[in-house]
PDB file of C-alpha atoms in Angstrom:
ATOM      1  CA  UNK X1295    -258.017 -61.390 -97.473  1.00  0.00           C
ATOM      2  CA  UNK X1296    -257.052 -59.891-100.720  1.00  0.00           C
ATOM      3  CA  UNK X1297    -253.718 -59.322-102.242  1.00  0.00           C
ATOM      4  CA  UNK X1298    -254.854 -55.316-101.921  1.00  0.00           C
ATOM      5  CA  UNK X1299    -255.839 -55.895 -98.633  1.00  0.00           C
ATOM      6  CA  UNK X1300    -252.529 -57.396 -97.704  1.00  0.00           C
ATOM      7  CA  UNK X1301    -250.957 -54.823 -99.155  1.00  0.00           C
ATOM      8  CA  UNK X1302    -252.895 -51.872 -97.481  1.00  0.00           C
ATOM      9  CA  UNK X1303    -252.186 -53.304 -94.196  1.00  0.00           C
ATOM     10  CA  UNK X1304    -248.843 -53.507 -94.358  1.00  0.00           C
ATOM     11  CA  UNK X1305    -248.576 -50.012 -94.238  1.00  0.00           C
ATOM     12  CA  UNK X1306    -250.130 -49.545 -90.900  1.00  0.00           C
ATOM     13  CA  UNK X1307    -249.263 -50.357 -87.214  1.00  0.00           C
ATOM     14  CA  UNK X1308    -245.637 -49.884 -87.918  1.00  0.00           C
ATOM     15  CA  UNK X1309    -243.173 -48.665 -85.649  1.00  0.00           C
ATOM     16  CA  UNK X1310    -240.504 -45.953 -86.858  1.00  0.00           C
ATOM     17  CA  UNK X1311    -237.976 -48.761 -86.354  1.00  0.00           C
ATOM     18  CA  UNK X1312    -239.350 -51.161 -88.930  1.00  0.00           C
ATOM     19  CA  UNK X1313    -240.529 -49.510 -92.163  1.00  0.00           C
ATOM     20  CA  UNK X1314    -242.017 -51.303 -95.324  1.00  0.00           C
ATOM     21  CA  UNK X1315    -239.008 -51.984 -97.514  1.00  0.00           C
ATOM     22  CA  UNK X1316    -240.185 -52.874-101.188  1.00  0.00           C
ATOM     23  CA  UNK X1317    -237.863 -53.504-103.519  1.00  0.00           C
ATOM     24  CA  UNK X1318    -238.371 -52.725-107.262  1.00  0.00           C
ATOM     25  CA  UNK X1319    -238.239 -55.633-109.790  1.00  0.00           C
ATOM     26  CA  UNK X1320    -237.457 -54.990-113.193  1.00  0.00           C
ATOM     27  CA  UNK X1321    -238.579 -58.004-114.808  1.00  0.00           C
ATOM     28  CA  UNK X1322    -240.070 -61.623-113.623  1.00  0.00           C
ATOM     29  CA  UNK X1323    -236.654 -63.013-112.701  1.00  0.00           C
ATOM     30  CA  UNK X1324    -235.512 -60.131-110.430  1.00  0.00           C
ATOM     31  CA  UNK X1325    -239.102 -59.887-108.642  1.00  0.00           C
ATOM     32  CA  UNK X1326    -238.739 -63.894-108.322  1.00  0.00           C
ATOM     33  CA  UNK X1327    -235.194 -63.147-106.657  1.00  0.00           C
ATOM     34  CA  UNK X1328    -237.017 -60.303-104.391  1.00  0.00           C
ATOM     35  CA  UNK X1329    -239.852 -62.829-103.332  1.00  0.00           C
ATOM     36  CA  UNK X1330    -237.643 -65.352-102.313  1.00  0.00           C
ATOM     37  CA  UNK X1331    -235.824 -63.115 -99.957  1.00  0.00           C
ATOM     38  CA  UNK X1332    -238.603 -62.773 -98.141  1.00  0.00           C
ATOM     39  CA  UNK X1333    -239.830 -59.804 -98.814  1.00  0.00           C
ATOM     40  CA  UNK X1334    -243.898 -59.321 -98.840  1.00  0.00           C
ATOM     41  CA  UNK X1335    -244.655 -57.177-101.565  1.00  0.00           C
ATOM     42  CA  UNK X1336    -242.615 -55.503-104.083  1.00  0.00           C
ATOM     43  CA  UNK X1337    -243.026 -52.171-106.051  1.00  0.00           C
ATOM     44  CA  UNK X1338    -242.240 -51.723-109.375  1.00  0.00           C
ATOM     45  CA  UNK X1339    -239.980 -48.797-110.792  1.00  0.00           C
ATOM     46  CA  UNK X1340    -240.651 -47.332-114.467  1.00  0.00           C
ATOM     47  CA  UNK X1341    -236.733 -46.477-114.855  1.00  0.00           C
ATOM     48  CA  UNK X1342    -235.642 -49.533-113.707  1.00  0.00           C
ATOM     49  CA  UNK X1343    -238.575 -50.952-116.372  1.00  0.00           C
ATOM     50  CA  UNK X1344    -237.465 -48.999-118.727  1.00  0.00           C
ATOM     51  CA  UNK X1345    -233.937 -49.810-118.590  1.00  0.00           C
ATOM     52  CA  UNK X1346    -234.794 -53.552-118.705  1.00  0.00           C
ATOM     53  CA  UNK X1347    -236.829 -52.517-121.776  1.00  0.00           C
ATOM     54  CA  UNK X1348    -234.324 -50.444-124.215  1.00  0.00           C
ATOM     55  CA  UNK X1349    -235.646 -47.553-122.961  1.00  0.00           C
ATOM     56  CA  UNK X1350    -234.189 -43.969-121.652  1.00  0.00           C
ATOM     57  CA  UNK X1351    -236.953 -42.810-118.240  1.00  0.00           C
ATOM     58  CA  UNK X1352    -240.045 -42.044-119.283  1.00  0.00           C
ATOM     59  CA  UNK X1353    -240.096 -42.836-122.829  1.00  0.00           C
ATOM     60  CA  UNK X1354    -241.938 -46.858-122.618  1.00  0.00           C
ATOM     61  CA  UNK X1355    -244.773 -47.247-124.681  1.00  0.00           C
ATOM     62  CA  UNK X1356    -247.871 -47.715-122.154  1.00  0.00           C
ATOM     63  CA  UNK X1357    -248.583 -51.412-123.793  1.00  0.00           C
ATOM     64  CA  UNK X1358    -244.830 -52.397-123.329  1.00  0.00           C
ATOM     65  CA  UNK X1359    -245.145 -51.109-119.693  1.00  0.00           C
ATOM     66  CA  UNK X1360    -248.428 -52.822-118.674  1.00  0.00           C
ATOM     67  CA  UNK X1361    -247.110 -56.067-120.477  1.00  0.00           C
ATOM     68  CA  UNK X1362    -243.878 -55.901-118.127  1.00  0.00           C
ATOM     69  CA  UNK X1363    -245.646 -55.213-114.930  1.00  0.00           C
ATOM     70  CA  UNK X1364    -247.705 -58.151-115.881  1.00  0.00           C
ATOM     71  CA  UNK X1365    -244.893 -60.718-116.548  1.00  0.00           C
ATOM     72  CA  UNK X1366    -243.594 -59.405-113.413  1.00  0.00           C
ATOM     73  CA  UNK X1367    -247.308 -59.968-111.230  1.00  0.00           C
ATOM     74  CA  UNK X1368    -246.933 -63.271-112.787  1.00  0.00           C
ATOM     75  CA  UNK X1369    -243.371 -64.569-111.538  1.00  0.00           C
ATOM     76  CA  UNK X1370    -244.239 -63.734-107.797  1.00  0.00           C
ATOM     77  CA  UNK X1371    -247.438 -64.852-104.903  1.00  0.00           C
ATOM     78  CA  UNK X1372    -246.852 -61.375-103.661  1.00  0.00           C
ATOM     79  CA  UNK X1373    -248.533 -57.746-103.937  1.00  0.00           C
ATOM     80  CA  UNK X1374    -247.164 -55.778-106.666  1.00  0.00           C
ATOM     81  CA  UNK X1375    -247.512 -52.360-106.789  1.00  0.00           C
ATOM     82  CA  UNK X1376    -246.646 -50.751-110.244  1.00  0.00           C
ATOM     83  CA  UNK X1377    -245.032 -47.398-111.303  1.00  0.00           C
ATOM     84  CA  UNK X1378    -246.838 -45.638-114.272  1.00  0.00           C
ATOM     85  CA  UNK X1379    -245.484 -42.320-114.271  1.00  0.00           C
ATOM     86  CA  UNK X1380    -248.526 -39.911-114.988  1.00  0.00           C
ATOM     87  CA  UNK X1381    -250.631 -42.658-116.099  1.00  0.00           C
ATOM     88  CA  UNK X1382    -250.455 -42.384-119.912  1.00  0.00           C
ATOM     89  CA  UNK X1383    -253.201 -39.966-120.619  1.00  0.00           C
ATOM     90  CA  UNK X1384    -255.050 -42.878-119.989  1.00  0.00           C
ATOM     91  CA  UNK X1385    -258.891 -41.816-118.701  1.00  0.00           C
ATOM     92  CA  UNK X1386    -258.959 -42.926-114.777  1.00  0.00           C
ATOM     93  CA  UNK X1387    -262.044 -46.209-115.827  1.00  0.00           C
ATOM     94  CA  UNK X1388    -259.324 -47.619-118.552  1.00  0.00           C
ATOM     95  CA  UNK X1389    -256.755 -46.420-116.330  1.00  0.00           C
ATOM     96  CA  UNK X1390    -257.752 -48.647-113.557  1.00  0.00           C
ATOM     97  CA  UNK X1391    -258.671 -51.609-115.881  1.00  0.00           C
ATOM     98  CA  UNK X1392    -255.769 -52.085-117.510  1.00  0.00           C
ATOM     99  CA  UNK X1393    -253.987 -52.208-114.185  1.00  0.00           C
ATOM    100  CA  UNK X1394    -256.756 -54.822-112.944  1.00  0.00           C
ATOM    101  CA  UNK X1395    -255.470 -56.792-116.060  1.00  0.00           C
ATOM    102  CA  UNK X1396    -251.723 -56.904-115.382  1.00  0.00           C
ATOM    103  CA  UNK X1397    -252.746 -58.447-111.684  1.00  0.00           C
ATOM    104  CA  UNK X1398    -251.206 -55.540-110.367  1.00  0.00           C
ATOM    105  CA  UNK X1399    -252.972 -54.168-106.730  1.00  0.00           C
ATOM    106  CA  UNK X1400    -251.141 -50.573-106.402  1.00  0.00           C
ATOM    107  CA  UNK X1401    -249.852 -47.768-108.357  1.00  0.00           C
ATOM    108  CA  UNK X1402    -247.765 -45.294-108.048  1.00  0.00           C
ATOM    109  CA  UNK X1403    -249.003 -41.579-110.274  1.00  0.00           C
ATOM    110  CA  UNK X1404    -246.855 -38.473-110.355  1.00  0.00           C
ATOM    111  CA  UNK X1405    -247.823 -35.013-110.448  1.00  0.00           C
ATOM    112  CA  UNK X1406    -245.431 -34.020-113.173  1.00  0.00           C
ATOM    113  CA  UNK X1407    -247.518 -32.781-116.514  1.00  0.00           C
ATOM    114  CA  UNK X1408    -246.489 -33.785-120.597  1.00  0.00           C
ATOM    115  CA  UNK X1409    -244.457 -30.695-120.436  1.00  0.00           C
ATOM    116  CA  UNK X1410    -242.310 -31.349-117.561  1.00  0.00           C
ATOM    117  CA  UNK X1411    -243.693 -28.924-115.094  1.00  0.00           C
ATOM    118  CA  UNK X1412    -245.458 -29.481-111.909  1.00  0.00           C
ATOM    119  CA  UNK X1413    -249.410 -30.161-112.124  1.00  0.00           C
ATOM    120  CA  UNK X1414    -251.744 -27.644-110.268  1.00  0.00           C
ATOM    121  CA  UNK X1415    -252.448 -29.504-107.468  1.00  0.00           C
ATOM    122  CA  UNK X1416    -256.339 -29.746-107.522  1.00  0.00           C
ATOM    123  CA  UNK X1417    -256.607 -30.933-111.024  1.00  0.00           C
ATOM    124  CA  UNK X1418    -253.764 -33.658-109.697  1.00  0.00           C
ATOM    125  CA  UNK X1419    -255.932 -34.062-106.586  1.00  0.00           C
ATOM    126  CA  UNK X1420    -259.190 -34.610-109.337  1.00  0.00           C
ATOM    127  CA  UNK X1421    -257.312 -37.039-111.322  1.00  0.00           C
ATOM    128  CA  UNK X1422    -256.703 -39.207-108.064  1.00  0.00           C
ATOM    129  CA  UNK X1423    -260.239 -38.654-106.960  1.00  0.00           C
ATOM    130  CA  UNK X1424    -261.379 -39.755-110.526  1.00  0.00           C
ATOM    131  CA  UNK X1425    -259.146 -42.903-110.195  1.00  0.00           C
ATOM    132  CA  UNK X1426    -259.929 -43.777-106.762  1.00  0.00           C
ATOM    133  CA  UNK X1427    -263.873 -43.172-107.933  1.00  0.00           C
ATOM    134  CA  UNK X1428    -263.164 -45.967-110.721  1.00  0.00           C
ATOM    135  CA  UNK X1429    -261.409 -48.448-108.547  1.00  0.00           C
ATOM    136  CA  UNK X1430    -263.916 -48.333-105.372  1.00  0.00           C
ATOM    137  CA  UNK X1431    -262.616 -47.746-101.917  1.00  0.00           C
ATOM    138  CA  UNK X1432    -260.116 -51.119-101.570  1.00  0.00           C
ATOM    139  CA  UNK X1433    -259.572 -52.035-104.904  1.00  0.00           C
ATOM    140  CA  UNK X1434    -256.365 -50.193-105.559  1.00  0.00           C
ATOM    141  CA  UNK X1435    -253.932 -48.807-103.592  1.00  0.00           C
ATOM    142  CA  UNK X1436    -252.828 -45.352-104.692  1.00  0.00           C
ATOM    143  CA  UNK X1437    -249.633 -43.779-104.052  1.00  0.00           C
ATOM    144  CA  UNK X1438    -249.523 -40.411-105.112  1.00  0.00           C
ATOM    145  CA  UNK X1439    -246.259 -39.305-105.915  1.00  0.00           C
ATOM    146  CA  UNK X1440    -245.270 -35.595-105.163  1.00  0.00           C
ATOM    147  CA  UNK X1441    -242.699 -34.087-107.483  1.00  0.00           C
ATOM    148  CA  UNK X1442    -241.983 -30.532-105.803  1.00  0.00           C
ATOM    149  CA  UNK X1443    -238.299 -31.271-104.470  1.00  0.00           C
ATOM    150  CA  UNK X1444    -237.525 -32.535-107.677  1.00  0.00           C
ATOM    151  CA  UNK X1445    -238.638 -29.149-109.826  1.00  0.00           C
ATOM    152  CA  UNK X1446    -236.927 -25.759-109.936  1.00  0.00           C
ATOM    153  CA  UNK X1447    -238.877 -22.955-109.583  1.00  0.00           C
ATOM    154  CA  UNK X1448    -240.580 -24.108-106.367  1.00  0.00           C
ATOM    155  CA  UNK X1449    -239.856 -21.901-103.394  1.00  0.00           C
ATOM    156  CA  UNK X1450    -240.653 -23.961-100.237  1.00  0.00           C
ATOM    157  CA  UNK X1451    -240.587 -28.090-101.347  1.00  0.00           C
ATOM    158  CA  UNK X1452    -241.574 -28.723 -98.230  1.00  0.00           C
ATOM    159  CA  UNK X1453    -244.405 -26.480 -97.377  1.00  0.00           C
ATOM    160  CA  UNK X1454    -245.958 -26.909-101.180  1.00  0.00           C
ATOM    161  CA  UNK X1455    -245.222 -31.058-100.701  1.00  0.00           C
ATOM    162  CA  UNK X1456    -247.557 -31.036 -97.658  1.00  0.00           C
ATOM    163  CA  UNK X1457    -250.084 -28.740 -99.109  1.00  0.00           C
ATOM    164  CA  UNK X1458    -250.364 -31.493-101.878  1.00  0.00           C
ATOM    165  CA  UNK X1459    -250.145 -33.970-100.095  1.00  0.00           C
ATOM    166  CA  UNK X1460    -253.272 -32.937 -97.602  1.00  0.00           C
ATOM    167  CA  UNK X1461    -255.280 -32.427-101.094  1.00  0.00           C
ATOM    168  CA  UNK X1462    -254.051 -36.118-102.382  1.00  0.00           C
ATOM    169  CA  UNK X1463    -254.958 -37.559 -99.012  1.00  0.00           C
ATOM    170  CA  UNK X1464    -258.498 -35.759 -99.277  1.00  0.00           C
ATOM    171  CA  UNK X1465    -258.845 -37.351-103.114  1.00  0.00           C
ATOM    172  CA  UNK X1466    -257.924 -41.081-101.676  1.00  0.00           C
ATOM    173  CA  UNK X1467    -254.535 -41.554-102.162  1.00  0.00           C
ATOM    174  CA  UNK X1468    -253.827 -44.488 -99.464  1.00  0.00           C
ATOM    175  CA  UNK X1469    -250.123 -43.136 -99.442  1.00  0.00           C
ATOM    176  CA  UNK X1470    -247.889 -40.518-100.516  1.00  0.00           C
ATOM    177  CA  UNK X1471    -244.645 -39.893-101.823  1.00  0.00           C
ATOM    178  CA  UNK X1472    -242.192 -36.885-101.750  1.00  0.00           C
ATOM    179  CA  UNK X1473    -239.745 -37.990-104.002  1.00  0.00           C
ATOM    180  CA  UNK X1474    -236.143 -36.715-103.269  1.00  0.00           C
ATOM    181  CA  UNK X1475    -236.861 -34.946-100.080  1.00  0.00           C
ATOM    182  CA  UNK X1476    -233.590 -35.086 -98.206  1.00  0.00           C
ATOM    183  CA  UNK X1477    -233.743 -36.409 -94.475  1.00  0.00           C
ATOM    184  CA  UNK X1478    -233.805 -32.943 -93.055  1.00  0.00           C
ATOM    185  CA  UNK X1479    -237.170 -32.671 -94.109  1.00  0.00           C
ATOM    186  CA  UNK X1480    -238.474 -35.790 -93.406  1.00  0.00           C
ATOM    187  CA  UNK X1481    -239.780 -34.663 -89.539  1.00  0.00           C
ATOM    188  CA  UNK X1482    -241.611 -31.606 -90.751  1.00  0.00           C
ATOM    189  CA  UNK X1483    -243.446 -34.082 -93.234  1.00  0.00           C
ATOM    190  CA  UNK X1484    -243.816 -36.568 -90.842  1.00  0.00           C
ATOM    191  CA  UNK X1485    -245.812 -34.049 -88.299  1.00  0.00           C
ATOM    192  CA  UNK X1486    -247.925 -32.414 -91.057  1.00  0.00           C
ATOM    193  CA  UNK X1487    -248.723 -35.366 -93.516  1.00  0.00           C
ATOM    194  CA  UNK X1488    -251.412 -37.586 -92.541  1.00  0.00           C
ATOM    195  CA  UNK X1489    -251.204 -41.377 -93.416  1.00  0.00           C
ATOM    196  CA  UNK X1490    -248.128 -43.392 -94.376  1.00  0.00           C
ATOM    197  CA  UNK X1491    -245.326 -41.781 -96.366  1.00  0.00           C
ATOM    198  CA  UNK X1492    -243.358 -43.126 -99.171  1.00  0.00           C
ATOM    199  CA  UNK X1493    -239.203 -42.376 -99.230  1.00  0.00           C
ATOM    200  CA  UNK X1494    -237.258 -43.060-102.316  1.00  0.00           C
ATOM    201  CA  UNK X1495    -234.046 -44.495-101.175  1.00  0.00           C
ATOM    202  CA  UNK X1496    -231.556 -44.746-104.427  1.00  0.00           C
ATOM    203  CA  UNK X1497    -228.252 -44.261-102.492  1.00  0.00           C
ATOM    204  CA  UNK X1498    -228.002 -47.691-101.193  1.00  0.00           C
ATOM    205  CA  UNK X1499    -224.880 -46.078 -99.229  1.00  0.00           C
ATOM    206  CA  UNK X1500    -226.826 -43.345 -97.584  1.00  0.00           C
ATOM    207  CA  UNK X1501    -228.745 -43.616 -94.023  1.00  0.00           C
ATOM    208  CA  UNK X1502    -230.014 -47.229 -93.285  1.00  0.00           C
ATOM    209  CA  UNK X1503    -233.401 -48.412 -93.553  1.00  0.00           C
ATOM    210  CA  UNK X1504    -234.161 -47.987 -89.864  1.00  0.00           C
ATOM    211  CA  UNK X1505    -232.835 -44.454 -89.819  1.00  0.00           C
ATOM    212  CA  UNK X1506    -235.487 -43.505 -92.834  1.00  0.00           C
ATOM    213  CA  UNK X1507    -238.203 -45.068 -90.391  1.00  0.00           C
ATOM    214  CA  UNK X1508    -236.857 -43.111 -87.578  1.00  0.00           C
ATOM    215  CA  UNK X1509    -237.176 -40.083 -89.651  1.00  0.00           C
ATOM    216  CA  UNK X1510    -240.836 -40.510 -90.998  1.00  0.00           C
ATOM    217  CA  UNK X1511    -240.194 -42.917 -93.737  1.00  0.00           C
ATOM    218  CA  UNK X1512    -243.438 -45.318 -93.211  1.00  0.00           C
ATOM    219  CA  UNK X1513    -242.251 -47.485 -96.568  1.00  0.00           C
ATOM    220  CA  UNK X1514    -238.825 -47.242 -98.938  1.00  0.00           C
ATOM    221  CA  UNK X1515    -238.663 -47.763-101.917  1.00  0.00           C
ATOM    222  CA  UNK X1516    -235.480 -47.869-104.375  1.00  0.00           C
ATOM    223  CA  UNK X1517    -236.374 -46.297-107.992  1.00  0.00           C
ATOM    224  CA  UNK X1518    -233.862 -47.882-110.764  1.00  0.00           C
ATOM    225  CA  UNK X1519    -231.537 -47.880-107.570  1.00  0.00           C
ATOM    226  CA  UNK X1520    -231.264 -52.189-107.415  1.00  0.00           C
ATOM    227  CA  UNK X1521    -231.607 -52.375-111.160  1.00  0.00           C
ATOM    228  CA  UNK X1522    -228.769 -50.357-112.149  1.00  0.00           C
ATOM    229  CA  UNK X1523    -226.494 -51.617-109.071  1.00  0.00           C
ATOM    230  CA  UNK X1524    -227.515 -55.212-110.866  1.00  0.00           C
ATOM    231  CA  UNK X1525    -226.384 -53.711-114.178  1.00  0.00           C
ATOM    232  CA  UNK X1526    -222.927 -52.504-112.915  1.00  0.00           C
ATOM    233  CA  UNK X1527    -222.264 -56.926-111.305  1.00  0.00           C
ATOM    234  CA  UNK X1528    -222.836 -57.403-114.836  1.00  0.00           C
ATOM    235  CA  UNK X1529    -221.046 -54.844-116.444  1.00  0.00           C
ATOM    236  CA  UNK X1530    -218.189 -55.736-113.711  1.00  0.00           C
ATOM    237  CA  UNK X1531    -218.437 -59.362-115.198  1.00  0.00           C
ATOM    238  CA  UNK X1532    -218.391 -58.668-118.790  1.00  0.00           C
ATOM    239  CA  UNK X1533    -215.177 -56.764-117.831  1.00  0.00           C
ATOM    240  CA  UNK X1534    -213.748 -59.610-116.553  1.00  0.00           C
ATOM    241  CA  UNK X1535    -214.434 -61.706-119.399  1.00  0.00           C
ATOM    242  CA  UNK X1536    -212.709 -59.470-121.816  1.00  0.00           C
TER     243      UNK X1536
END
């Protein structure tokens, strides 16, 4: 079995009591740290990337961010899965080949445009169909992120998030992800939303893993959430040097 095919069925057969947790390496060391915990795959985050980097969110070259998602497939046995924001500009063929390069055997792509505004949803749905269409059926596993609770503007979050998320299901997205819906709409996702269901869990102090699987949650991820709670140990022990 593949690394893509270990990581696809991960996601399935899980109970509500035992989601996927995949925790987000920001360079080789961390993701060595993550591997050796046991976990069995990990999922990068382009903040906590970025940070590691010298950049602010959303500003790393797209050669600086494939070479750190390689160095990071490198350090662990695992399945990575790799968070490049909109995906560049890059054409969905080059798009897919440069991720086949870094080792990587997932993705996560956002529906946020250039400008900061949501995407229309079927030229989002297009660009997943176009990327799924370049990486055949098992290749890659796409996780198409869904932006709508995190722009203004947008009347019902939840109602437009499953609309999108039926179209990105249609286009082969093997998972999707409402990023920053609270808990209180996890259930109505849950029942609509067909597929597994990707919950970004940053407050590390907020409801437990299990409770996210109870919800709907069928994998958690962190964002920069471990990276910057790494940061602040270090910034706690350069304070205690001075």
């Amino acid at each position: 079995m593949s690394l893509a095919d270990t990581f696809r069925t991960l996601h399935h057969g899980r109970t509500p009591a035992d989601p996927l947790v995949l925790p987000g390496p920001w360079d080789a060391a961390s993701a060595r740290v993550f591997e050796e915990a046991g976990f069995p795959a990990l999922a990068t985050p382009s903040a906590g990337v970025a940070a590691s980097l010298g950049y602010e969110d959303g500003q790393t070259p797209a050669d600086e961010m494939f070479a750190a998602v390689r160095r990071i497939v490198r350090a662990v046995s695992v399945p990575v899965s790799a968070d490049i924001e909109a995906g560049y500009g890059l054409p969905a063929k080059e798009l897919v080949e440069r991720l086949a390069e870094t080792g990587a055997i997932g993705c996560n792509l956002e529906d946020t445009g250039p400008d900061g505004t949501l995407k229309d949803p079927r030229e989002q749905a297009d660009r997943l169909a176009q990327v799924r269409a370049a990486a055949g059926p098992d290749r890659l596993f796409l996780n198409a992120r869904i932006d709508t609770f995190l722009r203004a503007g947008v009347a019902d979050p939840v109602a437009e998030a499953i609309e999108r998320a039926r179209l990105y299901v249609a286009a082969g997205a093997d998972c999707v992800y409402p990023i920053g819906a609270p808990r209180e709409a996890l259930p109505r996702l849950r029942a609509a939303i067909e597929g597994p269901i990707n919950v970004g869990s940053p407050d590390l102090d907020g409801p437990s893993l299990r409770e996210w699987g109870e919800l709907g949650a069928t994998r958690i991820t962190f964002g920069p959430g471990l990276q910057r709670r790494a940061m602040g140990a270090v910034r706690e022990t350069a304070e205690g040097l001075r």
